[in-house]
PDB file of C-alpha atoms in Angstrom:
ATOM      1  CA  ASP A   1     130.207-177.547 -21.770  1.00  0.00           C
ATOM      2  CA  ALA A   2     131.521-174.086 -22.588  1.00  0.00           C
ATOM      3  CA  GLY A   3     129.750-172.100 -25.329  1.00  0.00           C
ATOM      4  CA  VAL A   4     131.338-169.660 -27.665  1.00  0.00           C
ATOM      5  CA  THR A   5     133.429-167.215 -25.747  1.00  0.00           C
ATOM      6  CA  GLN A   6     134.877-163.933 -26.925  1.00  0.00           C
ATOM      7  CA  SER A   7     137.315-161.497 -25.572  1.00  0.00           C
ATOM      8  CA  PRO A   8     137.569-158.723 -24.651  1.00  0.00           C
ATOM      9  CA  THR A   9     134.032-157.706 -23.814  1.00  0.00           C
ATOM     10  CA  HIS A  10     134.547-154.022 -24.578  1.00  0.00           C
ATOM     11  CA  LEU A  11     137.311-152.239 -26.294  1.00  0.00           C
ATOM     12  CA  ILE A  12     137.984-148.555 -27.022  1.00  0.00           C
ATOM     13  CA  LYS A  13     140.368-147.471 -29.730  1.00  0.00           C
ATOM     14  CA  THR A  14     141.177-144.347 -31.683  1.00  0.00           C
ATOM     15  CA  ARG A  15     141.127-143.856 -35.428  1.00  0.00           C
ATOM     16  CA  GLY A  16     144.042-145.312 -37.262  1.00  0.00           C
ATOM     17  CA  GLN A  17     144.815-147.944 -34.699  1.00  0.00           C
ATOM     18  CA  GLN A  18     144.780-151.715 -35.094  1.00  0.00           C
ATOM     19  CA  VAL A  19     142.638-154.104 -33.013  1.00  0.00           C
ATOM     20  CA  THR A  20     142.598-157.889 -32.421  1.00  0.00           C
ATOM     21  CA  LEU A  21     139.485-159.648 -31.219  1.00  0.00           C
ATOM     22  CA  ARG A  22     139.462-163.267 -30.115  1.00  0.00           C
ATOM     23  CA  CYS A  23     137.027-166.075 -30.210  1.00  0.00           C
ATOM     24  CA  SER A  24     136.947-169.592 -28.762  1.00  0.00           C
ATOM     25  CA  PRO A  25     134.408-171.892 -30.438  1.00  0.00           C
ATOM     26  CA  LYS A  26     131.995-174.124 -28.663  1.00  0.00           C
ATOM     27  CA  SER A  27     133.651-177.386 -27.563  1.00  0.00           C
ATOM     28  CA  GLY A  28     133.745-179.769 -30.513  1.00  0.00           C
ATOM     29  CA  HIS A  29     133.257-177.132 -33.113  1.00  0.00           C
ATOM     30  CA  ASP A  30     135.840-176.535 -35.838  1.00  0.00           C
ATOM     31  CA  THR A  31     134.401-173.598 -37.907  1.00  0.00           C
ATOM     32  CA  VAL A  32     134.313-170.006 -36.989  1.00  0.00           C
ATOM     33  CA  SER A  33     132.422-167.121 -38.598  1.00  0.00           C
ATOM     34  CA  TRP A  34     132.639-163.423 -37.757  1.00  0.00           C
ATOM     35  CA  TYR A  35     129.898-160.918 -37.975  1.00  0.00           C
ATOM     36  CA  GLN A  36     129.792-157.160 -37.497  1.00  0.00           C
ATOM     37  CA  GLN A  37     126.622-155.680 -36.024  1.00  0.00           C
ATOM     38  CA  ALA A  38     126.459-151.808 -36.134  1.00  0.00           C
ATOM     39  CA  LEU A  39     124.102-150.066 -33.738  1.00  0.00           C
ATOM     40  CA  GLY A  40     120.526-150.531 -34.821  1.00  0.00           C
ATOM     41  CA  GLN A  41     121.354-152.986 -37.604  1.00  0.00           C
ATOM     42  CA  GLY A  42     121.437-156.709 -38.085  1.00  0.00           C
ATOM     43  CA  PRO A  43     124.648-158.620 -38.154  1.00  0.00           C
ATOM     44  CA  GLN A  44     126.722-158.540 -41.387  1.00  0.00           C
ATOM     45  CA  PHE A  45     128.862-161.462 -42.339  1.00  0.00           C
ATOM     46  CA  ILE A  46     132.683-160.652 -42.462  1.00  0.00           C
ATOM     47  CA  PHE A  47     134.264-164.059 -43.099  1.00  0.00           C
ATOM     48  CA  GLN A  48     134.450-167.750 -42.105  1.00  0.00           C
ATOM     49  CA  TYR A  49     137.361-169.932 -41.123  1.00  0.00           C
ATOM     50  CA  TYR A  50     137.632-173.702 -41.414  1.00  0.00           C
ATOM     51  CA  GLU A  51     140.811-175.776 -41.311  1.00  0.00           C
ATOM     52  CA  GLU A  52     142.803-172.611 -40.608  1.00  0.00           C
ATOM     53  CA  GLU A  53     141.801-171.123 -43.974  1.00  0.00           C
ATOM     54  CA  GLU A  54     139.385-168.363 -44.890  1.00  0.00           C
ATOM     55  CA  ARG A  55     136.567-170.067 -46.702  1.00  0.00           C
ATOM     56  CA  GLN A  56     133.997-167.352 -47.384  1.00  0.00           C
ATOM     57  CA  ARG A  57     134.143-163.580 -47.185  1.00  0.00           C
ATOM     58  CA  GLY A  58     131.535-160.885 -47.115  1.00  0.00           C
ATOM     59  CA  ASN A  59     131.781-157.401 -48.549  1.00  0.00           C
ATOM     60  CA  PHE A  60     134.424-156.096 -46.135  1.00  0.00           C
ATOM     61  CA  PRO A  61     137.745-154.362 -47.063  1.00  0.00           C
ATOM     62  CA  ASP A  62     141.127-155.964 -46.690  1.00  0.00           C
ATOM     63  CA  ARG A  63     141.635-153.991 -43.509  1.00  0.00           C
ATOM     64  CA  PHE A  64     139.642-156.875 -41.948  1.00  0.00           C
ATOM     65  CA  SER A  65     141.674-160.020 -41.677  1.00  0.00           C
ATOM     66  CA  GLY A  66     141.535-163.111 -39.615  1.00  0.00           C
ATOM     67  CA  HIS A  67     143.267-166.231 -38.462  1.00  0.00           C
ATOM     68  CA  GLN A  68     142.337-169.592 -37.183  1.00  0.00           C
ATOM     69  CA  PHE A  69     144.610-171.567 -34.914  1.00  0.00           C
ATOM     70  CA  PRO A  70     145.120-175.402 -34.789  1.00  0.00           C
ATOM     71  CA  ASN A  71     142.811-175.478 -31.641  1.00  0.00           C
ATOM     72  CA  TYR A  72     140.098-173.848 -33.786  1.00  0.00           C
ATOM     73  CA  SER A  73     140.089-170.561 -31.933  1.00  0.00           C
ATOM     74  CA  SER A  74     140.116-167.504 -34.117  1.00  0.00           C
ATOM     75  CA  GLU A  75     141.222-163.933 -34.261  1.00  0.00           C
ATOM     76  CA  LEU A  76     139.615-160.938 -36.112  1.00  0.00           C
ATOM     77  CA  ASN A  77     142.101-158.140 -36.883  1.00  0.00           C
ATOM     78  CA  VAL A  78     141.083-154.679 -38.063  1.00  0.00           C
ATOM     79  CA  ASN A  79     143.717-152.226 -39.225  1.00  0.00           C
ATOM     80  CA  ALA A  80     143.569-148.489 -39.717  1.00  0.00           C
ATOM     81  CA  LEU A  81     140.423-148.187 -37.671  1.00  0.00           C
ATOM     82  CA  LEU A  82     137.643-145.850 -38.823  1.00  0.00           C
ATOM     83  CA  LEU A  83     134.884-144.356 -36.835  1.00  0.00           C
ATOM     84  CA  GLY A  84     132.492-146.516 -38.759  1.00  0.00           C
ATOM     85  CA  ASP A  85     134.106-149.714 -37.470  1.00  0.00           C
ATOM     86  CA  SER A  86     132.403-149.066 -34.098  1.00  0.00           C
ATOM     87  CA  ALA A  87     130.127-152.083 -33.688  1.00  0.00           C
ATOM     88  CA  LEU A  88     129.476-155.245 -31.875  1.00  0.00           C
ATOM     89  CA  TYR A  89     131.572-158.035 -33.400  1.00  0.00           C
ATOM     90  CA  LEU A  90     130.052-161.385 -33.074  1.00  0.00           C
ATOM     91  CA  CYS A  91     131.667-164.823 -33.375  1.00  0.00           C
ATOM     92  CA  ALA A  92     129.754-167.907 -34.320  1.00  0.00           C
ATOM     93  CA  SER A  93     130.894-171.520 -34.366  1.00  0.00           C
ATOM     94  CA  SER A  94     129.702-174.621 -35.995  1.00  0.00           C
ATOM     95  CA  LEU A  95     130.873-178.199 -36.706  1.00  0.00           C
ATOM     96  CA  GLY A  96     131.979-178.292 -40.270  1.00  0.00           C
ATOM     97  CA  LEU A  97     130.813-176.172 -43.282  1.00  0.00           C
ATOM     98  CA  ALA A  98     127.250-175.945 -44.679  1.00  0.00           C
ATOM     99  CA  THR A  99     125.657-176.881 -41.359  1.00  0.00           C
ATOM    100  CA  ASP A 100     122.245-176.175 -40.058  1.00  0.00           C
ATOM    101  CA  THR A 101     123.306-175.113 -36.613  1.00  0.00           C
ATOM    102  CA  GLN A 102     125.665-172.481 -35.276  1.00  0.00           C
ATOM    103  CA  TYR A 103     126.092-170.841 -31.968  1.00  0.00           C
ATOM    104  CA  PHE A 104     126.917-167.189 -31.339  1.00  0.00           C
ATOM    105  CA  GLY A 105     129.093-165.720 -28.704  1.00  0.00           C
ATOM    106  CA  PRO A 106     128.211-162.679 -26.664  1.00  0.00           C
ATOM    107  CA  GLY A 107     130.198-160.387 -28.837  1.00  0.00           C
ATOM    108  CA  THR A 108     132.967-157.721 -28.410  1.00  0.00           C
ATOM    109  CA  ARG A 109     131.737-154.114 -28.340  1.00  0.00           C
ATOM    110  CA  LEU A 110     134.350-151.989 -30.180  1.00  0.00           C
ATOM    111  CA  THR A 111     134.211-148.244 -29.850  1.00  0.00           C
ATOM    112  CA  VAL A 112     136.481-146.137 -32.185  1.00  0.00           C
ATOM    113  CA  LEU A 113     136.974-142.563 -31.103  1.00  0.00           C
TER     114      LEU A 113
ATOM    115  CA  ALA B   1     119.669-159.513 -54.890  1.00  0.00           C
ATOM    116  CA  GLN B   2     119.533-161.409 -51.658  1.00  0.00           C
ATOM    117  CA  SER B   3     118.008-159.597 -48.760  1.00  0.00           C
ATOM    118  CA  VAL B   4     115.799-159.828 -45.708  1.00  0.00           C
ATOM    119  CA  THR B   5     113.180-157.303 -44.785  1.00  0.00           C
ATOM    120  CA  GLN B   6     111.666-156.930 -41.366  1.00  0.00           C
ATOM    121  CA  PRO B   7     109.086-154.270 -41.930  1.00  0.00           C
ATOM    122  CA  ASP B   8     108.325-153.504 -38.216  1.00  0.00           C
ATOM    123  CA  ILE B   9     111.260-151.689 -36.532  1.00  0.00           C
ATOM    124  CA  HIS B  10     109.503-151.657 -33.162  1.00  0.00           C
ATOM    125  CA  ILE B  11     106.486-153.491 -31.905  1.00  0.00           C
ATOM    126  CA  THR B  12     104.699-152.977 -28.489  1.00  0.00           C
ATOM    127  CA  VAL B  13     102.344-155.535 -27.056  1.00  0.00           C
ATOM    128  CA  SER B  14     100.745-156.164 -23.674  1.00  0.00           C
ATOM    129  CA  GLU B  15     101.776-159.252 -21.729  1.00  0.00           C
ATOM    130  CA  GLY B  16      99.575-162.189 -22.522  1.00  0.00           C
ATOM    131  CA  ALA B  17      98.801-160.803 -26.062  1.00  0.00           C
ATOM    132  CA  SER B  18      99.494-162.697 -29.221  1.00  0.00           C
ATOM    133  CA  LEU B  19     102.574-161.683 -31.276  1.00  0.00           C
ATOM    134  CA  GLU B  20     103.463-161.802 -34.961  1.00  0.00           C
ATOM    135  CA  LEU B  21     106.776-160.505 -36.318  1.00  0.00           C
ATOM    136  CA  ARG B  22     107.053-160.247 -40.038  1.00  0.00           C
ATOM    137  CA  CYS B  23     109.857-161.257 -42.270  1.00  0.00           C
ATOM    138  CA  ASN B  24     110.148-161.277 -46.046  1.00  0.00           C
ATOM    139  CA  TYR B  25     113.100-162.445 -47.936  1.00  0.00           C
ATOM    140  CA  SER B  26     114.578-162.361 -51.475  1.00  0.00           C
ATOM    141  CA  TYR B  27     116.734-165.283 -52.238  1.00  0.00           C
ATOM    142  CA  GLY B  28     117.641-167.105 -55.488  1.00  0.00           C
ATOM    143  CA  ALA B  29     117.708-170.665 -54.253  1.00  0.00           C
ATOM    144  CA  THR B  30     115.533-172.472 -51.804  1.00  0.00           C
ATOM    145  CA  PRO B  31     116.551-170.839 -48.569  1.00  0.00           C
ATOM    146  CA  TYR B  32     117.278-171.919 -45.105  1.00  0.00           C
ATOM    147  CA  LEU B  33     115.392-169.530 -42.798  1.00  0.00           C
ATOM    148  CA  PHE B  34     116.196-168.691 -39.188  1.00  0.00           C
ATOM    149  CA  TRP B  35     114.808-166.571 -36.387  1.00  0.00           C
ATOM    150  CA  TYR B  36     117.271-165.333 -33.695  1.00  0.00           C
ATOM    151  CA  VAL B  37     116.624-163.294 -30.490  1.00  0.00           C
ATOM    152  CA  GLN B  38     119.118-160.894 -28.975  1.00  0.00           C
ATOM    153  CA  SER B  39     118.752-159.479 -25.498  1.00  0.00           C
ATOM    154  CA  PRO B  40     120.453-156.229 -24.591  1.00  0.00           C
ATOM    155  CA  GLY B  41     124.239-156.577 -24.677  1.00  0.00           C
ATOM    156  CA  GLN B  42     124.017-160.229 -25.601  1.00  0.00           C
ATOM    157  CA  GLY B  43     124.735-162.463 -28.604  1.00  0.00           C
ATOM    158  CA  LEU B  44     122.182-164.172 -30.770  1.00  0.00           C
ATOM    159  CA  GLN B  45     120.143-167.118 -29.590  1.00  0.00           C
ATOM    160  CA  LEU B  46     118.496-169.350 -32.222  1.00  0.00           C
ATOM    161  CA  LEU B  47     114.710-169.551 -31.733  1.00  0.00           C
ATOM    162  CA  LEU B  48     113.908-171.811 -34.703  1.00  0.00           C
ATOM    163  CA  LYS B  49     114.941-172.717 -38.238  1.00  0.00           C
ATOM    164  CA  TYR B  50     113.378-174.043 -41.388  1.00  0.00           C
ATOM    165  CA  PHE B  51     114.937-176.141 -44.160  1.00  0.00           C
ATOM    166  CA  SER B  52     112.310-178.234 -45.671  1.00  0.00           C
ATOM    167  CA  GLY B  53     109.183-180.264 -44.881  1.00  0.00           C
ATOM    168  CA  ASP B  54     106.400-178.988 -42.660  1.00  0.00           C
ATOM    169  CA  THR B  55     106.065-175.279 -43.268  1.00  0.00           C
ATOM    170  CA  LEU B  56     105.046-174.624 -39.638  1.00  0.00           C
ATOM    171  CA  VAL B  57     107.995-174.958 -37.348  1.00  0.00           C
ATOM    172  CA  GLN B  58     108.193-174.964 -33.603  1.00  0.00           C
ATOM    173  CA  GLY B  59     110.992-173.363 -31.674  1.00  0.00           C
ATOM    174  CA  ILE B  60     112.083-172.718 -28.175  1.00  0.00           C
ATOM    175  CA  LYS B  61     110.262-170.487 -25.702  1.00  0.00           C
ATOM    176  CA  GLY B  62     106.809-171.220 -27.246  1.00  0.00           C
ATOM    177  CA  PHE B  63     107.656-169.563 -30.614  1.00  0.00           C
ATOM    178  CA  GLU B  64     106.639-170.893 -33.952  1.00  0.00           C
ATOM    179  CA  ALA B  65     107.080-169.636 -37.516  1.00  0.00           C
ATOM    180  CA  GLU B  66     105.354-170.433 -40.864  1.00  0.00           C
ATOM    181  CA  PHE B  67     107.134-170.539 -44.200  1.00  0.00           C
ATOM    182  CA  LYS B  68     105.010-169.291 -47.105  1.00  0.00           C
ATOM    183  CA  ARG B  69     106.872-169.764 -50.307  1.00  0.00           C
ATOM    184  CA  SER B  70     104.320-167.934 -52.423  1.00  0.00           C
ATOM    185  CA  GLN B  71     104.655-164.776 -50.242  1.00  0.00           C
ATOM    186  CA  SER B  72     108.455-165.223 -49.573  1.00  0.00           C
ATOM    187  CA  SER B  73     107.646-164.840 -45.900  1.00  0.00           C
ATOM    188  CA  PHE B  74     108.703-166.481 -42.749  1.00  0.00           C
ATOM    189  CA  ASN B  75     106.650-164.795 -39.928  1.00  0.00           C
ATOM    190  CA  LEU B  76     107.379-165.500 -36.296  1.00  0.00           C
ATOM    191  CA  ARG B  77     104.369-166.015 -33.898  1.00  0.00           C
ATOM    192  CA  LYS B  78     103.709-166.535 -30.208  1.00  0.00           C
ATOM    193  CA  PRO B  79     100.179-167.001 -28.827  1.00  0.00           C
ATOM    194  CA  SER B  80     100.878-165.326 -25.492  1.00  0.00           C
ATOM    195  CA  VAL B  81     103.799-163.020 -24.823  1.00  0.00           C
ATOM    196  CA  HIS B  82     105.684-162.916 -21.597  1.00  0.00           C
ATOM    197  CA  TRP B  83     107.586-159.846 -20.174  1.00  0.00           C
ATOM    198  CA  SER B  84     110.810-161.792 -20.651  1.00  0.00           C
ATOM    199  CA  ASP B  85     110.231-161.929 -24.420  1.00  0.00           C
ATOM    200  CA  ALA B  86     111.225-158.267 -24.679  1.00  0.00           C
ATOM    201  CA  ALA B  87     114.289-158.229 -26.921  1.00  0.00           C
ATOM    202  CA  GLU B  88     115.392-157.748 -30.488  1.00  0.00           C
ATOM    203  CA  TYR B  89     114.385-160.326 -33.049  1.00  0.00           C
ATOM    204  CA  PHE B  90     116.299-161.066 -36.247  1.00  0.00           C
ATOM    205  CA  CYS B  91     115.239-162.944 -39.282  1.00  0.00           C
ATOM    206  CA  ALA B  92     118.000-164.498 -41.401  1.00  0.00           C
ATOM    207  CA  VAL B  93     118.383-166.387 -44.713  1.00  0.00           C
ATOM    208  CA  GLY B  94     121.082-168.518 -46.262  1.00  0.00           C
ATOM    209  CA  ARG B  95     122.095-171.589 -48.106  1.00  0.00           C
ATOM    210  CA  ASN B  96     122.761-173.097 -44.706  1.00  0.00           C
ATOM    211  CA  THR B  97     124.393-171.352 -41.672  1.00  0.00           C
ATOM    212  CA  ASP B  98     127.371-170.086 -43.742  1.00  0.00           C
ATOM    213  CA  LYS B  99     127.232-166.438 -44.736  1.00  0.00           C
ATOM    214  CA  LEU B 100     123.809-165.649 -43.269  1.00  0.00           C
ATOM    215  CA  ILE B 101     121.988-162.554 -44.391  1.00  0.00           C
ATOM    216  CA  PHE B 102     120.183-160.823 -41.543  1.00  0.00           C
ATOM    217  CA  GLY B 103     117.330-158.371 -41.459  1.00  0.00           C
ATOM    218  CA  THR B 104     117.564-155.105 -39.507  1.00  0.00           C
ATOM    219  CA  GLY B 105     115.634-156.503 -36.584  1.00  0.00           C
ATOM    220  CA  THR B 106     112.374-155.829 -34.797  1.00  0.00           C
ATOM    221  CA  ARG B 107     112.546-154.516 -31.216  1.00  0.00           C
ATOM    222  CA  LEU B 108     109.755-155.931 -29.117  1.00  0.00           C
ATOM    223  CA  GLN B 109     108.564-154.122 -25.996  1.00  0.00           C
ATOM    224  CA  VAL B 110     106.098-155.818 -23.609  1.00  0.00           C
ATOM    225  CA  PHE B 111     103.934-153.918 -21.234  1.00  0.00           C
ATOM    226  CA  PRO B 112     102.536-155.475 -18.108  1.00  0.00           C
TER     227      PRO B 112
END
């Protein structure tokens, strides 16, 4: 049973570029949440997708957008990258909304130069 | 405002010693509380969670945590630390697993 997988593992971009990160949820899960973890900080909630719609959003600008596909996998897109976007981006999956259990993936390390 | 405070940025203990990591929260409603562990370069692994009932909850790897409503605390404990416990520990709060609010973490170092 595969857990949550994320790709790529590492990514280097320059300021102003755009990036797409991908997440495949744990088998059987239909809800995906994204978190940003800056160095030395705890994860911060970006948004959550369920039934291909954004259900909740944290305090992140519109440069951060996402998508969920019919197979429940998800993408996180960040436009006009800033140096401050450098972070570990974590994906978490769960079965349905308002659950008591979610599983995190290993993350994608994004470096913006 | 909703927040989680982990007062200890870095804790060092000897292997075999007991451990307590502190977590205080501010949340309007009755919270769901979680402790996660993160090894270097890894994602988050759930250690334990509290929703209701017995205020002392048991988790994986021999960890336990106690919910104290009067103190708005959810401290993590382990009676005897192993070298493999060295990692970053995060406390989190939320209505459920949606939109969790995390603390800034406590880095645990274990000396042999």
